[in-house]
Short mmCIF file of C-alpha atoms and ligand atoms in Angstrom, two decimals:
data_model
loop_
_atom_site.label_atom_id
_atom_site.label_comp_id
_atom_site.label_asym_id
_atom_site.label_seq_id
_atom_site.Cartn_x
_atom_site.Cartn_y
_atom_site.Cartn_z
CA UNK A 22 12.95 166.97 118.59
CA UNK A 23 9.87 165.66 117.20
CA UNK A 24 6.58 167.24 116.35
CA UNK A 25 8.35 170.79 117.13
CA UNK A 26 7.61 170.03 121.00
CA UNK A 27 9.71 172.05 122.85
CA UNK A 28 11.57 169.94 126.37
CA UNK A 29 10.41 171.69 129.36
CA UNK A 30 13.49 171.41 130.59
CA UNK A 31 14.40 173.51 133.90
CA UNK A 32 15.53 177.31 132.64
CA UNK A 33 19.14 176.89 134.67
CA UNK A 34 19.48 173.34 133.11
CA UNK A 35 19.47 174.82 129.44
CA UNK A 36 22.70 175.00 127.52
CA UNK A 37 24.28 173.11 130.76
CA UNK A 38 27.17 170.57 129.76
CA UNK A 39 27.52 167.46 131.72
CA UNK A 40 30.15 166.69 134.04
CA UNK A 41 33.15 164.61 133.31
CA UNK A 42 36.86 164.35 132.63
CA UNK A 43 38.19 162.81 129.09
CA UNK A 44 38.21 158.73 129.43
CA UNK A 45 40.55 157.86 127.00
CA UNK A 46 42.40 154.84 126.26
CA UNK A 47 46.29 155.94 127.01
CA UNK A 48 49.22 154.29 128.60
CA UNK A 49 49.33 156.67 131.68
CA UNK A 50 45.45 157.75 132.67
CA UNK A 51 46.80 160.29 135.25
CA UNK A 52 43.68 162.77 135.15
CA UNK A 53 41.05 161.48 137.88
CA UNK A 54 43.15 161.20 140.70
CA UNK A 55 42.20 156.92 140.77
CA UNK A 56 44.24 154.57 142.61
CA UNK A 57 46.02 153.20 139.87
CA UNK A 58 46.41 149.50 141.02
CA UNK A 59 44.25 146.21 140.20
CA UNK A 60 42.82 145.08 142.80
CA UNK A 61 44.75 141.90 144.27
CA UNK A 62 43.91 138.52 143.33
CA UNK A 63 42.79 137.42 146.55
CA UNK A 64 40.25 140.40 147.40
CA UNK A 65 38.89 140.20 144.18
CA UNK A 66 37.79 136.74 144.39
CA UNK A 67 36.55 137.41 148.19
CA UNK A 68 34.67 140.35 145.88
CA UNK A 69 33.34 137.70 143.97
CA UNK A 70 32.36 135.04 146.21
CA UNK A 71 30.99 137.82 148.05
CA UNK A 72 28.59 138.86 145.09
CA UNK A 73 27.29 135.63 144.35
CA UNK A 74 26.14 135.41 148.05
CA UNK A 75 24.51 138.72 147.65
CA UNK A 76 22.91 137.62 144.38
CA UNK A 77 20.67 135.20 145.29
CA UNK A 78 18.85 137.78 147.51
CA UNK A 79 18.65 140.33 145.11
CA UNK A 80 14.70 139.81 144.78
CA UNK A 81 14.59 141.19 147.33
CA UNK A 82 15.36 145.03 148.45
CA UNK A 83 18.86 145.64 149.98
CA UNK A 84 19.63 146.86 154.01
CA UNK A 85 18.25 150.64 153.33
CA UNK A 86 19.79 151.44 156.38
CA UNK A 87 22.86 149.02 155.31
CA UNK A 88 23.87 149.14 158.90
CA UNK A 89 26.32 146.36 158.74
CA UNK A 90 28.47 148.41 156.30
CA UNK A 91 28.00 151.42 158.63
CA UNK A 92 29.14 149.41 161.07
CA UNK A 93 32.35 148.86 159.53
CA UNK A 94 33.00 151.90 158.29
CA UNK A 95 32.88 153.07 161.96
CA UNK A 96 35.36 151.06 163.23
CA UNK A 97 37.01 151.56 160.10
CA UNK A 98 37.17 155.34 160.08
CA UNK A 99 37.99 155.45 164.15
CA UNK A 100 41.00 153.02 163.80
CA UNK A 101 42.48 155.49 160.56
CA UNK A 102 41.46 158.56 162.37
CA UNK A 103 42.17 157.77 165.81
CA UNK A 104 38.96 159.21 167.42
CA UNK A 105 35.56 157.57 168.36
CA UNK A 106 32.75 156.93 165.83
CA UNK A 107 29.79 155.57 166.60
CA UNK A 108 27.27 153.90 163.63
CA UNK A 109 24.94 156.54 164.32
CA UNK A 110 27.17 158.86 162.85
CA UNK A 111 28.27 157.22 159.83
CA UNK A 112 25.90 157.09 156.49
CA UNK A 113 27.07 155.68 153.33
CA UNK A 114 25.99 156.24 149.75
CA UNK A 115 26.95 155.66 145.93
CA UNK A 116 30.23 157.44 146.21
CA UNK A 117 30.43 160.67 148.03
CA UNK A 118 29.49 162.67 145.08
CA UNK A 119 25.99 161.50 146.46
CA UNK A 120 26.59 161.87 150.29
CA UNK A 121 27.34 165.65 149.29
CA UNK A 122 24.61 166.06 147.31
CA UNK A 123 22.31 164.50 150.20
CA UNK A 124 23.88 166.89 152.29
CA UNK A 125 22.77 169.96 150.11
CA UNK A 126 19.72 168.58 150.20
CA UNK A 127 19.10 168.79 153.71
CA UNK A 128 21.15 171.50 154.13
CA UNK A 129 20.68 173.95 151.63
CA UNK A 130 17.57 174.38 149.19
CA UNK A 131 16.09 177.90 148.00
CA UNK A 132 16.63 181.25 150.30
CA UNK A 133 19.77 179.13 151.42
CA UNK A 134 23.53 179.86 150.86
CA UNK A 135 26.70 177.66 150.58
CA UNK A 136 30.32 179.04 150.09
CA UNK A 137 33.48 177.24 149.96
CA UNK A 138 36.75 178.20 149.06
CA UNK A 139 38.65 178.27 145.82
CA UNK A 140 40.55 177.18 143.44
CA UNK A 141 38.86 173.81 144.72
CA UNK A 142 36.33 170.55 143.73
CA UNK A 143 34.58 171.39 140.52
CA UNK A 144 31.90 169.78 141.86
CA UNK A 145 30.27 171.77 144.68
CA UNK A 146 28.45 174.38 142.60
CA UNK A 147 26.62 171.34 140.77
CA UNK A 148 25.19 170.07 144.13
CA UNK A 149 24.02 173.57 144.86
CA UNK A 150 22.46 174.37 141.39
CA UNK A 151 21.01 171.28 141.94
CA UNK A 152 19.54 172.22 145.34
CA UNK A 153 18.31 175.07 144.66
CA UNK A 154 20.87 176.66 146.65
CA UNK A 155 22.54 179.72 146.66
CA UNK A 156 26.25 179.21 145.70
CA UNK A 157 29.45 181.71 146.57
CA UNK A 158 32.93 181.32 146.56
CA UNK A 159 35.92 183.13 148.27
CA UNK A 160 39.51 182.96 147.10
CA UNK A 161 42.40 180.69 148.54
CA UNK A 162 46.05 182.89 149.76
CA UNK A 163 48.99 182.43 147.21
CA UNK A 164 49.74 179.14 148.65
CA UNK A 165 46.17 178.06 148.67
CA UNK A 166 45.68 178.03 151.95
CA UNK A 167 42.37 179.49 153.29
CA UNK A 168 42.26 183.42 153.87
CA UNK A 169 40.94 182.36 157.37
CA UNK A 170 39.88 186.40 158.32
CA UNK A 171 38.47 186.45 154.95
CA UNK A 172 36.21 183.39 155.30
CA UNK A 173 35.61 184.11 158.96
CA UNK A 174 34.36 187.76 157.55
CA UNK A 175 32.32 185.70 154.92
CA UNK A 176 30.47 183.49 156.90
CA UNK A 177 30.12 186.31 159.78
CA UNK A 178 28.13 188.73 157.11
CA UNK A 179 26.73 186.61 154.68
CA UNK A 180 25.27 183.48 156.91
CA UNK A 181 25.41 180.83 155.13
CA UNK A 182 24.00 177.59 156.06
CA UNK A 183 26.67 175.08 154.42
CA UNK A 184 30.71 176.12 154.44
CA UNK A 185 32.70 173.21 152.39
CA UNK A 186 36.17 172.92 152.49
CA UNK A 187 38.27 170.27 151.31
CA UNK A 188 41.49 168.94 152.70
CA UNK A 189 43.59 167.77 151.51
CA UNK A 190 42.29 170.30 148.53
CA UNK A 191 41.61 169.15 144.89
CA UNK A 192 43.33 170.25 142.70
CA UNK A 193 46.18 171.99 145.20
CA UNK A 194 47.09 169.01 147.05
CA UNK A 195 46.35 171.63 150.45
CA UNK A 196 45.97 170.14 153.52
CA UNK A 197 44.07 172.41 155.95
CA UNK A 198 45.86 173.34 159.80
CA UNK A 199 43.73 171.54 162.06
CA UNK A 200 43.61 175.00 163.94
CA UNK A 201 41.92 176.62 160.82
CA UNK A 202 39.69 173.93 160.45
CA UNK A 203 38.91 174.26 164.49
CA UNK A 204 38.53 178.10 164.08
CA UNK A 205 35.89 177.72 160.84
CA UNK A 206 34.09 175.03 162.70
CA UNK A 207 33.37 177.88 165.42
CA UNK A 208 32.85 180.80 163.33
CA UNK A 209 30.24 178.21 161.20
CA UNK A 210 28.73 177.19 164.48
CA UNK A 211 28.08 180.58 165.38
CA UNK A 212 26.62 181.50 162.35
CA UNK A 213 24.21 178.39 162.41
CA UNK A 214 25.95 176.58 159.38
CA UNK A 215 27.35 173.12 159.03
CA UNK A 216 31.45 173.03 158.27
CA UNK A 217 31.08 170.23 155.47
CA UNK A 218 34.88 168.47 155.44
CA UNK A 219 35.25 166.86 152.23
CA UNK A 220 38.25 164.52 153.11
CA UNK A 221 38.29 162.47 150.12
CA UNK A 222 41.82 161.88 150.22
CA UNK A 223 42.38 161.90 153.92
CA UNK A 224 44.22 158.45 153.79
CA UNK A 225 47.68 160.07 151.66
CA UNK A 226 48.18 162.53 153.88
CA UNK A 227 51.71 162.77 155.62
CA UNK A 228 52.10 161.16 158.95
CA UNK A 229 51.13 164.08 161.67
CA UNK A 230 48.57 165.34 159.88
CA UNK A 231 45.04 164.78 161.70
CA UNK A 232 42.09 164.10 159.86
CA UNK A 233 39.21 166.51 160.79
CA UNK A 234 37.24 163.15 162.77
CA UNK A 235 39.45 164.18 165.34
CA UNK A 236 37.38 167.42 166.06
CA UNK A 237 33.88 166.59 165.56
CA UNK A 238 33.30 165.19 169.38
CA UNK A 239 34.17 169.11 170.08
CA UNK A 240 31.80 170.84 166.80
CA UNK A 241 28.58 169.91 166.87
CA UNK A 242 28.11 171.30 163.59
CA UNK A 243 30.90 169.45 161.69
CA UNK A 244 30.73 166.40 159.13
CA UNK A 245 33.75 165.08 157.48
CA UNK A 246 32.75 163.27 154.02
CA UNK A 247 35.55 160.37 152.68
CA UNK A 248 35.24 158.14 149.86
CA UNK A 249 36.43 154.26 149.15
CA UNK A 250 37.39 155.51 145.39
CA UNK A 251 40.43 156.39 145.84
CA UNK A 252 42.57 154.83 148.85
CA UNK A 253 40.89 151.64 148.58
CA UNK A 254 40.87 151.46 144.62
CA UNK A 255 37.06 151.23 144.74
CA UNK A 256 36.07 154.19 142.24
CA UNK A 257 34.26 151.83 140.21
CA UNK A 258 32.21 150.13 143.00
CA UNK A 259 30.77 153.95 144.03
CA UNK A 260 30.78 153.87 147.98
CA UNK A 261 31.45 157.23 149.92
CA UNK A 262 30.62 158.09 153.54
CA UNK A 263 30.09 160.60 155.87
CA UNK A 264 30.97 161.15 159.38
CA UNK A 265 28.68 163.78 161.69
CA UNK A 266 28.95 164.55 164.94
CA UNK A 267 25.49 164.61 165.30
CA UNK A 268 23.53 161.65 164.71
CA UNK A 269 20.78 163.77 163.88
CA UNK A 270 22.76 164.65 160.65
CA UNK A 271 22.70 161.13 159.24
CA UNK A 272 18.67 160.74 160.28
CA UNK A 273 17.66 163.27 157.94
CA UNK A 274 20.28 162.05 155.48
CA UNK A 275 18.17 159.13 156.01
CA UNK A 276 15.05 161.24 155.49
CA UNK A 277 16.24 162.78 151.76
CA UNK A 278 18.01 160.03 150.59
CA UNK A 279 15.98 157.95 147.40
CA UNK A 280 14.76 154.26 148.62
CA UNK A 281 17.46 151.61 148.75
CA UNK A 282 19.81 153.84 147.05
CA UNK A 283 22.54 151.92 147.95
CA UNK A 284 22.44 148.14 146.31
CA UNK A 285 23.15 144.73 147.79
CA UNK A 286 25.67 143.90 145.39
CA UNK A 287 27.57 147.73 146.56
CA UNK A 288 26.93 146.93 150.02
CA UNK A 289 28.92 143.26 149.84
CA UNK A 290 32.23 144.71 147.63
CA UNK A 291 32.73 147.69 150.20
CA UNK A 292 32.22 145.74 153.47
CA UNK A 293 34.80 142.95 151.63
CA UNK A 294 36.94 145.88 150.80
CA UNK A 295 36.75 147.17 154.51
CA UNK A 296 37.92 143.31 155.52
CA UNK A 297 40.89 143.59 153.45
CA UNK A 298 42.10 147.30 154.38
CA UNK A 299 45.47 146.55 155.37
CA UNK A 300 46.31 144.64 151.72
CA UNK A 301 45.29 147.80 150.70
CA UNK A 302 47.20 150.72 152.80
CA UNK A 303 50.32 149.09 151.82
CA UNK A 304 49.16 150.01 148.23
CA UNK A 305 48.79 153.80 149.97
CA UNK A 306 51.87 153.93 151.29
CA UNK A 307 53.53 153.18 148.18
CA UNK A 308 51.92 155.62 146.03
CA UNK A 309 52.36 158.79 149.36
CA UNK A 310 56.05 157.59 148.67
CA UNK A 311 55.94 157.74 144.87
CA UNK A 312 54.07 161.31 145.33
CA UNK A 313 56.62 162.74 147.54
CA UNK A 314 59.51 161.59 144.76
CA UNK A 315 57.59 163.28 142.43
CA UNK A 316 56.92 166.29 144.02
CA UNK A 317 60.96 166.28 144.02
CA UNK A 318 61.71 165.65 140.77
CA UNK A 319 59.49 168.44 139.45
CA UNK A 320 61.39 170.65 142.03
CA UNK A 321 64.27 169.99 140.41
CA UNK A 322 63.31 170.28 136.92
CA UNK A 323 62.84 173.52 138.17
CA UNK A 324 58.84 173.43 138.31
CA UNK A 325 56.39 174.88 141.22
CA UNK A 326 54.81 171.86 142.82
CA UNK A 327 52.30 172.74 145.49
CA UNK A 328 52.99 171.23 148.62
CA UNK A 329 50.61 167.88 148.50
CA UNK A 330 48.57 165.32 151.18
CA UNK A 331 46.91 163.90 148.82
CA UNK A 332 47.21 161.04 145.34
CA UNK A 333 48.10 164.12 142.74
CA UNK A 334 50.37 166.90 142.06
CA UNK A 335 49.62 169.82 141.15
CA UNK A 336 53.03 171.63 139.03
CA UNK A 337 53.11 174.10 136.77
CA UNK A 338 53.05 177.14 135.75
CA UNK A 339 53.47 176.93 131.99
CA UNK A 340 52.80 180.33 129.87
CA UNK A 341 50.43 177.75 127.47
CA UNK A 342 49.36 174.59 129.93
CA UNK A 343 46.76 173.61 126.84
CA UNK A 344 49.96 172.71 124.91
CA UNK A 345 51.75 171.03 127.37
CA UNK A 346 48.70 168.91 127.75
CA UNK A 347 48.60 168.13 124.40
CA UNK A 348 52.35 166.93 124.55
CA UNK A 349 52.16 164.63 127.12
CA UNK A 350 48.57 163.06 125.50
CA UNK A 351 50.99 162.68 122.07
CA UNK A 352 53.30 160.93 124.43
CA UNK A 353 50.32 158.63 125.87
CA UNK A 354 50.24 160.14 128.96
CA UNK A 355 46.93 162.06 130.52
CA UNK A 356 47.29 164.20 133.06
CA UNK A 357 44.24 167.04 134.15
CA UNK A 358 44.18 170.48 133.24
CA UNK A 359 42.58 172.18 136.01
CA UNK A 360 43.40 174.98 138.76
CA UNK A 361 44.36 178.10 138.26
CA UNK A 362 45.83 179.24 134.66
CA UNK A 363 49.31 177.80 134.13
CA UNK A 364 48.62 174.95 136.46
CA UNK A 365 48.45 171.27 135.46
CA UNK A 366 47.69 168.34 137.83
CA UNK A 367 49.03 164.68 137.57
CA UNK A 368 47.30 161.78 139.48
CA UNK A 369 50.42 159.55 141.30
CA UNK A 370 50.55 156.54 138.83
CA UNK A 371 52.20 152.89 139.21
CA UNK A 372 55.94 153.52 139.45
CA UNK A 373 56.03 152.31 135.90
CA UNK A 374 53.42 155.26 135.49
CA UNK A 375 55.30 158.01 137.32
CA UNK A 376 58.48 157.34 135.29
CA UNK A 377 56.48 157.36 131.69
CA UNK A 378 55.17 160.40 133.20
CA UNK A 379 58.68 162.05 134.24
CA UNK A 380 60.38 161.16 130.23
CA UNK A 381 57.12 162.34 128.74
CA UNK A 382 57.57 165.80 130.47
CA UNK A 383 61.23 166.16 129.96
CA UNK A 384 60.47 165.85 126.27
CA UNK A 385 57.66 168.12 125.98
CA UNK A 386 59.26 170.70 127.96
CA UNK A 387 63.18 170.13 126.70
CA UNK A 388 65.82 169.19 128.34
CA UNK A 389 67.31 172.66 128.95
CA UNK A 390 62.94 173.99 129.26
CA UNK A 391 63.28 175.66 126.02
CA UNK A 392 60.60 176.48 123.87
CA UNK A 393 56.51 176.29 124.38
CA UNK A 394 56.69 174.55 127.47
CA UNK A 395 58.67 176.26 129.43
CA UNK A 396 58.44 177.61 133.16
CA UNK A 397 56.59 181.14 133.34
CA UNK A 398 59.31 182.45 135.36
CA UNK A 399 61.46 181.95 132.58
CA UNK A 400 60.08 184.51 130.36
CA UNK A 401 61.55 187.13 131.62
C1 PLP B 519 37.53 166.48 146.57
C2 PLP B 519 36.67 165.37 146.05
N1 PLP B 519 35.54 165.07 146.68
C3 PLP B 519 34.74 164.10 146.24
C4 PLP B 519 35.05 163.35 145.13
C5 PLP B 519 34.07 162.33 144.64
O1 PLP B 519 34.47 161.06 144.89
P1 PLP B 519 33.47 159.82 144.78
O2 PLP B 519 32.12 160.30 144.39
O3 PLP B 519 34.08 158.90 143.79
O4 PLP B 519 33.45 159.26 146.17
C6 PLP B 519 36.23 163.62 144.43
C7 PLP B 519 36.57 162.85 143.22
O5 PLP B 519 37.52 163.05 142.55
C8 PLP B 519 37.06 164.66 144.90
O6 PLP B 519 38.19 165.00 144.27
#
């Protein structure tokens, strides 16, 4: 800006735009997939009390190992998963935005490749530019499944060292088959990559369904990443986690990671949060109950709704989505537009939320789906 000097900023980096969905002030925020419940009275307070505890250490430098929240996020993670984890396989960070990008880091890096699998997390190819790594992406079936010969042909030829895929999927809702996710472990393995498992909304998915912990004592190559942002309401404290099945994994974590990245004051709200995990899976079984309704109503209004494990729906498809968006935001309502074209996505909501959500829609889109907003399928 001044004196005509020109910001040596990195050539990639030029022209970039930063990340980030709108944060507007609206009755219904529906567009970030948060849990959309305060957190209760009680385990706020223990938040608090727990705080001012931490505070009057915070001359000091926090636990950069913070083993004791390790510690419970391994008995944590084995009791919701139902498989063994041991501390030395569980590292923590400021949300698991940052346990990915650590993971790039030791992962990936120049001459290095990473594919994954879309229409999926917007995110990934940011941790890779950032990395220095090679990024590549292969396309999802109909149903948005994974093409399992097609990625198995991928990571065959092109040897990547990282494969991500993430299940249940953002924005489809997708839950992998634990047999696909067995079968890509193997074909990574034999290609020498790591099979990165973003599970960051492992804890809505239906009863049956196994969360990917269950295979790493079997893939030595595997890590499954989860977050406390969205079943246990915590998006605003920042605390994600990864499980390996190699403790080696979370030493050189250990070995990238920046110096007491992760702060007292983080440290004390998750392991409080961790305490009061039951309080809060009632909260998750509400909102897996509200999803499901959802997902039926939109059926019935005659939408597509793509089969979901996870906090959001993804419906559609609309010949304009832009201007169904725009309808519900008149109506105060903000839901995501994301996915493929003619797809929108809705976070679940408070009931209260869900039903603001279900009379904005039936306005935008008429009651007999005439007009702008109607279903593609009703063109012709
Ligand atoms: C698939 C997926 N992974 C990771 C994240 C990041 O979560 P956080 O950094 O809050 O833990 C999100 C957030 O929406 C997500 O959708």
């Amino acid at each position: 800006m001044s004196g005509g000097f020109v910001l040596p900023i990195r050539d990639d980096l030029v022209g970039q735009e930063s990340y980030g969905a709108p944060q507007l002030d609206v009755a219904a925020r529906l567009n970030v997939n948060e849990n959309p419940f305060d957190l209760p009275d009680d385990l706020a307070e223990a938040m608090g009390r727990a705080v001012a505890e931490a505070a009057i250490s915070l001359n000091r430098y926090p636990d950069r190992d913070a083993t004791d929240l390790r510690l419970a996020l391994a008995e944590y993670v084995a009791r919701e998963a139902g498989a063994p984890v041991d501390v030395s396989q569980v590292w923590a960070a400021n949300g698991s935005n940052e346990v990915m990008h650590q993971l790039f880091l030791a992962f990936g890096g120049p001459g290095r490749l990473a594919i994954t699998f879309d229409p999926t997390y917007s995110m990934y190819p940011e941790y890779a530019r950032d990395t220095f790594t090679e990024f590549a992406t292969y396309s999802r079936t109909e149903d948005f499944a994974v093409d399992i010969p097609v990625a198995l042909a991928a990571i065959a030829e092109r040897r990547p060292s990282i494969v991500v895929v993430t299940s249940p999927n953002n924005p489809t809702g997708t839950a992998l088959p634990i047999q696909d996710l067995t079968t890509l472990a193997e074909g990574a393995r034999l290609a020498g990559a790591m099979l990165i498992v973003d599970e960051a909304y492992a804890e809505f998915r239906h009863d049956g369904v196994p969360s990917a912990v269950s295979l790493l004592a079997d893939h030595p190559n595997m890590v499954v990443t989860r977050t406390m942002s969205k079943a246990f309401a915590l998006a605003g404290a920042r605390l994600g986690y990864c499980v390996a099945a190699d403790p080696a994994v979370v030493s050189t974590l250990m070995v990238v990671r920046l110096p007491y990245h992760l702060s007292a004051v983080t440290q004390a709200v998750a392991r409080t949060a961790l305490a009061h995990a039951d309080v809060l899976q009632a909260q998750v079984a509400l909102l897996r109950r509200e999803r499901d309704s959802l997902a039926a109503w939109l059926v019935e209004e005659g939408l597509r709704v793509s089969p979901s494990d996870a906090n959001f729906l993804l419906f559609g498809t609309f010949p304009d989505r832009d201007e169904v968006w725009r309808g519900l935001l008149a109506r105060d309502v903000l839901v995501r537009q994301t996915g493929p074209e003619g797809w929108l996505r809705v976070s679940i909501g408070t009931p209260e939320e869900n039903d603001r959500f279900r009379s904005a829609l039936r306005d935008v889109l008429g009651a007999d789906h005439e007009g702008q907003g109607r279903r593609e399928d009703d063109r012709s």
